Amino acid sequence: MKTKNSAALFSQACQVIPGGVNSPVRACKSVGCDPLFVAKAQGCTITDADGNEFIDFVGSWGPMILGHGHPEVIKAICETAPHGTSFGAPTALEVELAELVCDSVPSMEKVRFVSSGTEATMSAVRLARGYTGRKVIVKFDGCYHGHADSFLVKAGSGVITLGIPGSPGVPEDIVKNTLSIPYNNIEILEKTLRDASLDIACVIIEPVAGNMGVIVPELAFLRKLRELTAELGIVLIFDEVITGFRLALGGAQERFGILPDLTCLGKIIGGGLPVGAYGGKKAIMDLVSPVGPVYQAGTLSGNPLAMAAGLAMLKVVRRPGFYEELEEKSSWFAEKLAAIGAAAPVPTVLNRIGSMMTCFFTDAPVTDFVSAMKSNTEHYGQHFRQMLASGIWLAPSQFEAAFVSAAHDRTHLQKALDATVASLTKLAAA
Ligand SMILES: *Cc1c(COP(=O)(O)O)cnc(C)c1O
């Protein structure tokens, strides 16, 4: 595989951008190589700066559920741009997308658009604190909610990948109001939430964890979380930045039939442009300024290009049969993958729900942060490099999801399965 152009771009980038990347997970450090620079992508194919082509299972870390360059999304962007790219005043597109979001996501009555998932989660937490008049937030070990100060406690995604316990630059004063407890553990959950001395404003959770690799919660755990928070007047926030419009039109909350008070969205909702959103019950959302006193604002919020792209994307996923087809394809793929893993010379565990999955290099079930961390990241790194060499683009970290998109067909998926067999065999030989 030629990497001359990517290597040259990377060394140039390192001079002017920290680590040569604008988001740390892109750096590929944990898998023992340098990043490939992308030239273009179409459907499920991504092409790097040296002209190498790969089948993409990263999908820009979640947004590209239709694959890259979907004609309806591109058309919407191209038709919107000539009318102006930002006004700092409301537009019809925002209203239309807000109506579509509230109609799709069962617990959302009102929604506020922002420009990233991080902005959505930090704003939702501020709102929960404003609404309850309490201070403490509870999160779960290995869940990632963006890079705002209060979430960088036992966080997932790049924070695990790079082995950072918290982050310098985040004052003790801030993190002392964040409690992180184990995912899927009902006993610790109940004990923590019932401790009245804690002054808990909200619990924020990924209703399916995607940032320590995919971990599907036990239904009893999620139900208990809903029951307890309702009983104790604690705001329950579902961070559906990955799962929203991924697991169902109405996200994990629709799939599990459990409704949070507030929901955070991102990734898919922007059709590949920068968008986030938070929303929920009117009684809580009407505390947001200018109706209420909880301040939150954004110069580019509700940006017309991003709204147009998001609208086009949502219109496609709302068509009858979209999620059924994606589920059918993903379950076919995952069953084959699990069988390959089971026959492999090194132990693997496949976790999957819908079109998101992670193959962990470990021999025991992965149900929380501690069990995820038992994975053999050396094996993953080698597997990553071998898959890349066979034309399969996986996330450069064990602790991330692989996504199947509407653009993957059986031929693409079969190629990935064949590459997996070859790679796992070589792992054992090493
Ligand atoms: C990606 C992600 C975020 C952060 O979104 P950004 O757009 O990267 O700021 C928050 N929560 C979850 C669950 C995510 O996967």
XYZ file of C-alpha atoms in Angstrom, residues 78-330:
253
model
C -25.996 22.490 -3.094
C -29.487 23.960 -3.381
C -29.244 25.745 -0.029
C -25.751 27.257 -0.285
C -26.458 29.844 -3.005
C -29.110 31.454 -0.755
C -26.557 32.178 1.962
C -24.615 30.123 4.481
C -25.418 31.837 7.797
C -27.714 34.661 8.866
C -27.817 34.795 12.648
C -31.606 34.918 12.317
C -34.214 32.148 12.271
C -35.050 30.223 9.096
C -37.826 27.893 7.921
C -35.353 25.000 7.696
C -34.852 25.029 11.483
C -38.576 24.784 12.094
C -38.943 21.943 9.641
C -36.062 19.951 11.161
C -37.288 20.612 14.714
C -40.757 19.309 13.777
C -39.247 16.234 12.171
C -37.029 15.521 15.201
C -39.866 15.935 17.711
C -42.073 13.732 15.558
C -39.376 11.024 15.361
C -38.021 10.872 18.919
C -40.740 9.770 21.400
C -39.666 11.855 24.438
C -38.875 15.116 22.619
C -41.519 17.841 22.716
C -39.147 20.740 22.104
C -35.606 20.854 20.766
C -32.737 23.350 20.622
C -30.096 22.974 17.889
C -26.397 23.464 18.610
C -23.296 22.678 16.559
C -21.832 19.537 18.147
C -22.627 16.644 20.442
C -20.390 18.175 23.112
C -22.448 21.350 23.074
C -25.653 19.313 23.337
C -24.543 17.358 26.421
C -23.039 20.320 28.262
C -26.164 22.374 27.615
C -28.456 19.544 28.741
C -26.530 19.228 32.005
C -26.703 22.986 32.627
C -30.445 22.816 32.015
C -30.867 19.847 34.388
C -28.986 21.748 37.076
C -31.078 24.866 36.456
C -34.298 22.862 36.581
C -33.523 20.942 39.779
C -31.428 23.564 41.550
C -28.989 20.751 42.358
C -25.324 20.377 41.547
C -24.088 16.819 41.068
C -24.140 14.824 37.828
C -23.890 11.053 37.691
C -22.319 9.359 34.677
C -21.079 5.840 33.939
C -17.497 4.588 33.664
C -16.437 4.358 30.029
C -19.310 6.458 28.651
C -18.252 9.455 26.588
C -20.323 12.613 26.433
C -18.010 14.942 24.548
C -15.084 16.903 25.899
C -16.719 19.414 28.287
C -14.901 19.674 31.641
C -17.477 17.917 33.790
C -17.508 14.761 31.625
C -13.778 14.051 31.627
C -14.005 11.639 34.541
C -13.484 7.969 33.626
C -14.581 8.879 30.107
C -14.663 6.684 27.006
C -13.565 7.081 23.371
C -10.178 8.791 22.897
C -9.845 9.261 26.642
C -9.642 5.469 27.150
C -7.738 4.869 23.953
C -4.983 7.221 25.041
C -5.144 5.944 28.640
C -5.936 9.314 30.230
C -7.590 9.081 33.682
C -9.042 12.588 33.517
C -7.488 15.627 31.917
C -5.093 18.325 33.062
C -6.828 21.667 32.675
C -9.992 20.416 34.337
C -10.142 21.864 37.862
C -10.873 19.608 40.845
C -13.662 22.043 41.741
C -15.525 20.999 38.626
C -15.001 17.236 38.632
C -15.894 16.948 42.292
C -19.477 17.440 41.128
C -19.274 14.486 38.746
C -19.756 10.951 40.012
C -18.873 8.079 37.723
C -20.272 4.642 38.515
C -20.142 1.245 36.734
C -22.414 0.614 33.724
C -24.971 -2.176 34.103
C -24.664 -2.384 37.913
C -28.112 -1.973 39.495
C -26.933 -2.234 43.086
C -24.381 0.598 42.915
C -26.837 2.663 40.875
C -29.553 2.413 43.505
C -27.192 3.066 46.393
C -25.760 6.149 44.700
C -29.071 7.681 43.608
C -30.698 7.103 46.983
C -27.898 8.878 48.838
C -29.747 12.113 49.621
C -26.551 13.838 50.760
C -25.342 13.821 47.158
C -27.618 16.540 45.731
C -27.936 14.840 42.324
C -29.304 16.991 39.476
C -29.121 14.450 36.676
C -27.939 11.111 35.417
C -26.475 11.086 31.919
C -26.053 7.798 30.083
C -25.390 6.371 26.648
C -28.465 4.103 26.460
C -26.234 1.783 24.449
C -22.580 2.428 25.210
C -20.624 3.073 22.047
C -17.461 4.712 23.301
C -15.884 1.851 25.244
C -16.754 -0.371 22.319
C -20.406 -1.360 21.965
C -22.023 -2.502 25.211
C -25.745 -3.181 25.260
C -27.311 -2.455 28.651
C -29.427 -4.950 30.477
C -33.030 -3.864 30.131
C -33.576 -4.285 33.876
C -30.739 -1.823 34.525
C -32.181 0.839 32.222
C -35.685 0.325 33.626
C -34.403 0.672 37.183
C -32.561 3.840 36.183
C -35.790 5.310 34.814
C -37.821 4.286 37.870
C -35.329 5.633 40.394
C -34.722 8.967 38.673
C -38.481 9.535 38.323
C -39.033 8.696 41.990
C -36.196 10.925 43.211
C -36.827 13.933 40.949
C -33.499 13.466 39.168
C -33.403 14.458 35.486
C -32.588 11.477 33.260
C -30.566 12.414 30.187
C -30.101 9.944 27.347
C -27.024 10.819 25.335
C -28.225 9.488 21.984
C -25.521 11.226 19.963
C -24.603 7.824 18.472
C -27.830 5.854 18.967
C -30.264 8.569 17.805
C -31.557 7.708 14.315
C -29.121 4.740 14.416
C -30.937 2.050 16.416
C -34.387 3.137 15.279
C -35.975 6.327 14.006
C -36.627 7.216 17.651
C -33.229 5.949 18.833
C -32.535 3.656 21.775
C -35.509 5.088 23.686
C -37.875 3.808 21.008
C -36.080 0.480 20.738
C -36.193 -0.159 24.499
C -39.466 1.644 25.241
C -37.853 3.721 28.001
C -38.249 7.495 27.834
C -35.737 9.952 29.308
C -36.499 13.529 30.402
C -33.883 15.019 28.093
C -32.207 13.637 24.972
C -28.949 14.706 23.329
C -28.475 14.194 19.607
C -25.591 14.747 17.198
C -23.803 12.827 14.458
C -26.621 11.517 12.170
C -28.879 14.513 12.782
C -26.543 16.776 10.795
C -26.277 14.586 7.712
C -22.477 14.843 7.972
C -22.408 18.568 8.778
C -21.781 19.917 12.293
C -25.044 19.709 14.261
C -26.081 18.717 17.748
C -29.390 19.056 19.542
C -30.910 18.665 22.969
C -34.546 18.466 23.834
C -37.273 16.882 25.877
C -40.262 17.760 27.953
C -41.732 21.238 27.400
C -41.699 21.905 31.139
C -37.927 21.534 31.204
C -37.103 23.007 27.772
C -39.054 26.180 28.528
C -36.404 27.024 31.091
C -33.943 27.655 28.246
C -33.359 31.301 27.322
C -35.021 33.395 25.984
C -38.168 31.815 27.518
C -36.425 30.915 30.749
C -33.282 31.870 32.658
C -30.912 29.026 31.653
C -28.546 30.626 29.159
C -27.392 28.854 26.023
C -26.585 30.377 22.645
C -24.697 29.850 19.367
C -23.672 32.057 16.437
C -23.887 29.183 13.960
C -26.659 27.212 15.704
C -29.313 26.036 13.242
C -26.952 26.763 10.368
C -28.905 26.534 7.095
C -26.504 24.134 5.334
C -26.440 21.831 8.343
C -30.231 21.961 8.706
C -30.691 21.198 4.994
C -28.308 18.234 5.188
C -29.973 16.929 8.350
C -33.438 17.275 6.860
C -32.443 15.407 3.711
C -30.902 12.624 5.809
C -33.921 12.283 8.093
C -36.307 12.188 5.155
C -34.449 9.158 3.805
C -34.283 7.249 7.105
C -37.986 7.935 7.729
C -38.974 5.947 4.627
C -40.783 2.695 5.444
C -38.475 -0.294 5.742
C -35.232 1.673 6.178
C -34.357 0.320 9.649
C -35.682 -3.171 8.884
C -33.338 -3.437 5.918
C -30.366 -2.104 7.885
C -31.105 -4.531 10.732
C -31.393 -7.502 8.391
C -28.063 -6.709 6.721
C -26.302 -5.985 10.009
